[in-house]
mmCIF file of C-alpha atoms in Angstrom:
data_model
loop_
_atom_site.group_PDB
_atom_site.id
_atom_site.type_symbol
_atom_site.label_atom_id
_atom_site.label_comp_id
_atom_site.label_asym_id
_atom_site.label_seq_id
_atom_site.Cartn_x
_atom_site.Cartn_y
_atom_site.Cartn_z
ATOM 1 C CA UNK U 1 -28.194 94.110 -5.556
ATOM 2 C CA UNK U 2 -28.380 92.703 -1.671
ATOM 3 C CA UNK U 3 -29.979 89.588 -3.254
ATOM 4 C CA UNK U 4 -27.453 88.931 -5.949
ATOM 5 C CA UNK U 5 -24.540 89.588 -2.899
ATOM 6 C CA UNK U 6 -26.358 87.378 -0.526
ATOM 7 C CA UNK U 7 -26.615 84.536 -3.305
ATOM 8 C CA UNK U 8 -23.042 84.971 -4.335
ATOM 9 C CA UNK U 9 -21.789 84.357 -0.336
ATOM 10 C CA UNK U 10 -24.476 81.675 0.258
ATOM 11 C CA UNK U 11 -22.266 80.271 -2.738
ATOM 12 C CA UNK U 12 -18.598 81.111 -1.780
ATOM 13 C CA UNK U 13 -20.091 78.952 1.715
ATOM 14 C CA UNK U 14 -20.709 75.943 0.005
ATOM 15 C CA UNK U 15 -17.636 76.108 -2.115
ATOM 16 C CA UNK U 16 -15.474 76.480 1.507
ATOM 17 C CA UNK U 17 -17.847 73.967 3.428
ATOM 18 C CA UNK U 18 -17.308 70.638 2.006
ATOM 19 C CA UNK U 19 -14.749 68.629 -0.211
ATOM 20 C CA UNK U 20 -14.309 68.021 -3.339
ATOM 21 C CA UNK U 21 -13.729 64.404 -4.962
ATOM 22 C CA UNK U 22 -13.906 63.701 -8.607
ATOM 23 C CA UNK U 23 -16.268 60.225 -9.506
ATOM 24 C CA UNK U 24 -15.903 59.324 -13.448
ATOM 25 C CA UNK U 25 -15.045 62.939 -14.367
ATOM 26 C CA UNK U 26 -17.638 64.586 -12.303
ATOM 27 C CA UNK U 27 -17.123 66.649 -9.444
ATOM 28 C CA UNK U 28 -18.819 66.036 -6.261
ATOM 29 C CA UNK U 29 -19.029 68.119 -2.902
ATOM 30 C CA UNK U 30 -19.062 66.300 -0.214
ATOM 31 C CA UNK U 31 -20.339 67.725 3.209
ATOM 32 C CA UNK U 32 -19.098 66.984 6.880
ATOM 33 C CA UNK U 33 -19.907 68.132 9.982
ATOM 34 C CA UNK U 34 -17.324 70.665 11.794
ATOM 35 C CA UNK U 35 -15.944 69.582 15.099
ATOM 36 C CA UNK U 36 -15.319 71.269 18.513
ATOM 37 C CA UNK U 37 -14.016 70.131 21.624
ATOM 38 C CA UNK U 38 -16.512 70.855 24.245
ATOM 39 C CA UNK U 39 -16.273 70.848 27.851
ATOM 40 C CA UNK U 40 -18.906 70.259 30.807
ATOM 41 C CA UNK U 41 -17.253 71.651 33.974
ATOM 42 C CA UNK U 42 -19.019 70.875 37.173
ATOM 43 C CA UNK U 43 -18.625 70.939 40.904
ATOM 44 C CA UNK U 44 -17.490 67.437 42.222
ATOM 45 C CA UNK U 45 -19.381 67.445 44.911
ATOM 46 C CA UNK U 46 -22.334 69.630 43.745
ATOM 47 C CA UNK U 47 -22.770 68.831 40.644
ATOM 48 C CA UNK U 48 -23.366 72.786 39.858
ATOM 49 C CA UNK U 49 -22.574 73.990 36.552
ATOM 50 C CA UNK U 50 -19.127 75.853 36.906
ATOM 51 C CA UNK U 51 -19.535 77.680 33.728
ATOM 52 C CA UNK U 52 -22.899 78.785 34.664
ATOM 53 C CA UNK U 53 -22.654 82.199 35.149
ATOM 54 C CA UNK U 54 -26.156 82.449 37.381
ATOM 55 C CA UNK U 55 -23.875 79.953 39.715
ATOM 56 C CA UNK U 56 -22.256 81.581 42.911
ATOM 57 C CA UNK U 57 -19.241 79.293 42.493
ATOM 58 C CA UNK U 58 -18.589 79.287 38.961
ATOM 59 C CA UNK U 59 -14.927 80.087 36.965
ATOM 60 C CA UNK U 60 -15.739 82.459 34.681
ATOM 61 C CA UNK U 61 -13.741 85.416 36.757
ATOM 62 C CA UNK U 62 -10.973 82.738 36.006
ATOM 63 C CA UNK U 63 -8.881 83.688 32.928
ATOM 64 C CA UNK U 64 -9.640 80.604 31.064
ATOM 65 C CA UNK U 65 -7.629 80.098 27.912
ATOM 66 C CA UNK U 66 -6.554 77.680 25.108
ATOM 67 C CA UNK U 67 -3.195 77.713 23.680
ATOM 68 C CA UNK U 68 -2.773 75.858 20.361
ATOM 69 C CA UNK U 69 -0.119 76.395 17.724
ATOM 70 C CA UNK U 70 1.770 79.278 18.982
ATOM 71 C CA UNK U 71 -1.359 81.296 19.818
ATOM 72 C CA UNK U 72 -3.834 81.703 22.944
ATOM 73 C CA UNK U 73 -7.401 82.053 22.484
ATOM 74 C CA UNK U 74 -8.901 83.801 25.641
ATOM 75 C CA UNK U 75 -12.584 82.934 26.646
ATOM 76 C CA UNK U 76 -15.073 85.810 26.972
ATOM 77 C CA UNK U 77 -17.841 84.859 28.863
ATOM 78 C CA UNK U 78 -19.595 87.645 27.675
ATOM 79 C CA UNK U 79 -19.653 86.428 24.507
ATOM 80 C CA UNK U 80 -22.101 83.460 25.095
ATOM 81 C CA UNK U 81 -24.711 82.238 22.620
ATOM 82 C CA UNK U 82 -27.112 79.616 22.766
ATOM 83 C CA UNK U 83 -26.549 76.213 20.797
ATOM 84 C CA UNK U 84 -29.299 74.246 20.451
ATOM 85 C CA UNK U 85 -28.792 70.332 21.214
ATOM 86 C CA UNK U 86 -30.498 67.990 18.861
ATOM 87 C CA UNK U 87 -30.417 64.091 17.989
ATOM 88 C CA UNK U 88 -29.160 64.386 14.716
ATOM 89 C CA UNK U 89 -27.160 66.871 12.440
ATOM 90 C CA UNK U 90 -28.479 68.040 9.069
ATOM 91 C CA UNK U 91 -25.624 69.110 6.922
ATOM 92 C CA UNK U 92 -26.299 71.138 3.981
ATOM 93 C CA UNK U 93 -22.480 73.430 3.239
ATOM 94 C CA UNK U 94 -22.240 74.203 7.033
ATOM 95 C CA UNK U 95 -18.904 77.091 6.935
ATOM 96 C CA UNK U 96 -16.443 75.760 9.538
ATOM 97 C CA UNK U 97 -16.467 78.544 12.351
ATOM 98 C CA UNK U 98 -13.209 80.295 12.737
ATOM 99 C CA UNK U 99 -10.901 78.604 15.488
ATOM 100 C CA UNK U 100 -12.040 79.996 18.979
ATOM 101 C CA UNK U 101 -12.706 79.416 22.868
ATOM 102 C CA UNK U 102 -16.632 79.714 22.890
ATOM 103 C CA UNK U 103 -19.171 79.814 25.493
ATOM 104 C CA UNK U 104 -22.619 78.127 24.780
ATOM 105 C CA UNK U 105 -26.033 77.753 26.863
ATOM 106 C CA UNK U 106 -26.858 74.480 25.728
ATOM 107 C CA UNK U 107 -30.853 74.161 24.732
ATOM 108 C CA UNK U 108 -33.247 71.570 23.480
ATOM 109 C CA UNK U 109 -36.794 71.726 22.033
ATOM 110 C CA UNK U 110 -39.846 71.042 23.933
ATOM 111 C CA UNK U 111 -43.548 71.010 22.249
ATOM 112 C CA UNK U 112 -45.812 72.659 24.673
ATOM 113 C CA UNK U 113 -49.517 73.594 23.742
ATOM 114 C CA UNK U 114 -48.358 73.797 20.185
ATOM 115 C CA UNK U 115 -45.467 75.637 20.473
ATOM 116 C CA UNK U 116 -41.946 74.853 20.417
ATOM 117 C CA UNK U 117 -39.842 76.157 23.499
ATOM 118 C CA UNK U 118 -36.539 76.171 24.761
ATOM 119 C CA UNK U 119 -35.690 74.131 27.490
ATOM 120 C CA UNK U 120 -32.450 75.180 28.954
ATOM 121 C CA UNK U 121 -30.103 72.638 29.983
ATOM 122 C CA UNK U 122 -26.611 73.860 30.955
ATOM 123 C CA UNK U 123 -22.867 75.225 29.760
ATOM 124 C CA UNK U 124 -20.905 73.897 27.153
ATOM 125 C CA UNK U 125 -17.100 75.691 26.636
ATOM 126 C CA UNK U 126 -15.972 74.720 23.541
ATOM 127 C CA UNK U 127 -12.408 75.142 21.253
ATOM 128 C CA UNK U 128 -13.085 74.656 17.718
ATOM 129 C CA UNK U 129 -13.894 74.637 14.712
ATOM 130 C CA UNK U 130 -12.184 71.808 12.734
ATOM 131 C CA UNK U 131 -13.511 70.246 9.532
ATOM 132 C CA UNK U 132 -11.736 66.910 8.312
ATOM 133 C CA UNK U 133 -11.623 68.012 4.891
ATOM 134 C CA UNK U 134 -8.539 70.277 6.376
ATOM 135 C CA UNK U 135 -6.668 66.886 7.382
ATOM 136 C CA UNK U 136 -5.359 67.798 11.001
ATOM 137 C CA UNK U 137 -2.813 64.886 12.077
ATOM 138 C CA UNK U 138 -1.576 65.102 15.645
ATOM 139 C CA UNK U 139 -3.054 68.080 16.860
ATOM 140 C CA UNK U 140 -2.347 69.659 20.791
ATOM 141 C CA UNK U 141 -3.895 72.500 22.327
ATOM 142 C CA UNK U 142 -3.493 72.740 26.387
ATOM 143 C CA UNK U 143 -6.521 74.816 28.367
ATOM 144 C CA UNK U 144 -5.521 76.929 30.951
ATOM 145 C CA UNK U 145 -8.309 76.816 33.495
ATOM 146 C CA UNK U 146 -6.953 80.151 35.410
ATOM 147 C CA UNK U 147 -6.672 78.577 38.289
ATOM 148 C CA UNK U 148 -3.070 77.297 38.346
ATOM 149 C CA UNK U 149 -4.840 73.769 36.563
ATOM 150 C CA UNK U 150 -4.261 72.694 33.342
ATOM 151 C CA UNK U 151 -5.237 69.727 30.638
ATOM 152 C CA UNK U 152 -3.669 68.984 27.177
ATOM 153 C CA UNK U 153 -5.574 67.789 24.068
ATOM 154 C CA UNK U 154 -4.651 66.147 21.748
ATOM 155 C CA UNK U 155 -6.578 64.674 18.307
ATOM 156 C CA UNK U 156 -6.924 63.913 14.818
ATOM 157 C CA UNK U 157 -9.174 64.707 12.249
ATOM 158 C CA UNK U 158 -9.629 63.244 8.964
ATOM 159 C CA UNK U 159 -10.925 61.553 6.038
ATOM 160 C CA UNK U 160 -9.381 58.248 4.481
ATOM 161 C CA UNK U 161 -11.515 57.461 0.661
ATOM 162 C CA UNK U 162 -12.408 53.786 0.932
ATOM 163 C CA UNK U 163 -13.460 54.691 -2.732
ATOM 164 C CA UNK U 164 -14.527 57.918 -4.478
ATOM 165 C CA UNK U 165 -17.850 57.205 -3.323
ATOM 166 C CA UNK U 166 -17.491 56.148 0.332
ATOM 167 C CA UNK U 167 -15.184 58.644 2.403
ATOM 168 C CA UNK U 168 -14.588 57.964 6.096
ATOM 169 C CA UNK U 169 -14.125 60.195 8.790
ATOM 170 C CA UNK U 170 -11.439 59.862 11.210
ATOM 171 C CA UNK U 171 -11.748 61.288 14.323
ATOM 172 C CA UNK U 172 -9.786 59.958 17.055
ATOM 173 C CA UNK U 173 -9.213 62.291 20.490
ATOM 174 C CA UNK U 174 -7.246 61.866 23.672
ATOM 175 C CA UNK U 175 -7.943 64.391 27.256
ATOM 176 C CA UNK U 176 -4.325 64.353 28.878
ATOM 177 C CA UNK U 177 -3.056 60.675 27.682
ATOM 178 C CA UNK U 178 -6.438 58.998 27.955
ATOM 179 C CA UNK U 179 -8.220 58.393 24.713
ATOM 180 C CA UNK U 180 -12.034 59.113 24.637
ATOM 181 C CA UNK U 181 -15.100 58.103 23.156
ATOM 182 C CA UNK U 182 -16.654 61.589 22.485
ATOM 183 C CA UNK U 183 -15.161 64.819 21.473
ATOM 184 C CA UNK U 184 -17.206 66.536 24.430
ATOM 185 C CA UNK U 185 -16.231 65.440 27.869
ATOM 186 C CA UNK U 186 -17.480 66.533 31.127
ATOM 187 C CA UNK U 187 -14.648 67.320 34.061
ATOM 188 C CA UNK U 188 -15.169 67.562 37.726
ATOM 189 C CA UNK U 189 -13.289 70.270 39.503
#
């Protein structure tokens, strides 16, 4: 019975996960990476990680918060998990998380004497999840750093079909006005 539940989520996932586009009457799931907005936060004139909470002058007694559409998403440092950094993302019907102000450790993998390790690295806040497949046009969420200091978001995300077969994804983003390269920036405070 737990195997016939667990195949019927792992299912329901990949139904939710990617999009659907119909090519000469068949139906095909396409699969795109989620997005977050991420956020390095370091000491200007350090360079300390301010969201490390091993650092004597980190803001995590702060109450940092996102407010997007009418709600406010309240970080809980607690809460953090590791996310492992890599070169490349394998998709394969990833779920888009639900919409949330997470902490992460950031990690990559290190080969030593035949064993793969961690290798912590720092940080990462990060407001998301948002898949394109949900078409987000115009979007603006402002984090409150808890501090009396403030920045405003804003973005897009979303595919335009250059034919059934070749979608493109969209992606533009802009930190207070300016428009940027990367949907994870690093700010000096």
């Amino acid at each position: 019975m737990k195997r016939l539940l667990t195949i019927g989520l792992l299912a329901a996932c990949c139904l939710f996960a990617g999009c659907d586009k119909e090519e000469n009457g068949e139906d095909l799931i396409w699969d795109f990476v989620p997005f977050s907005v991420g956020f390095y936060v370091q000491d200007a004139a350090t360079g300390a990680d301010l969201l490390d909470p091993a650092s004597p002058s980190n803001i995590l007694g702060q109450p940092i918060a996102v407010t997007y559409a009418g709600n406010r998403y309240e970080l809980d440092p607690s809460q953090a998990t590791d996310f492992y950094q890599h070169k490349s993302v394998l998709t394969r019907a990833l779920p888009t998380m639900p919409l949330d102000l997470r902490l992460h450790h950031s990690y990559s993998l290190k080969e030593e004497n035949g064993e793969m390790k961690k290798v912590y690295q720092n940080y990462r806040l990060d407001f998301g999840e948002f898949t394109p497949c949900s078409d987000w046009h115009n979007q603006e969420f402002t984090i409150d750093w808890g501090d009396g200091s403030s920045n405003t978001v804003r973005f897009d995300c979303y595919i335009v079909w250059k034919s059934n077969t070749d979608p493109n994804v969209l992606h533009p983003i802009w930190f207070d006005g300016k428009q940027q390269t990367e949907w994870t920036m690093t700010l000096l405070k």
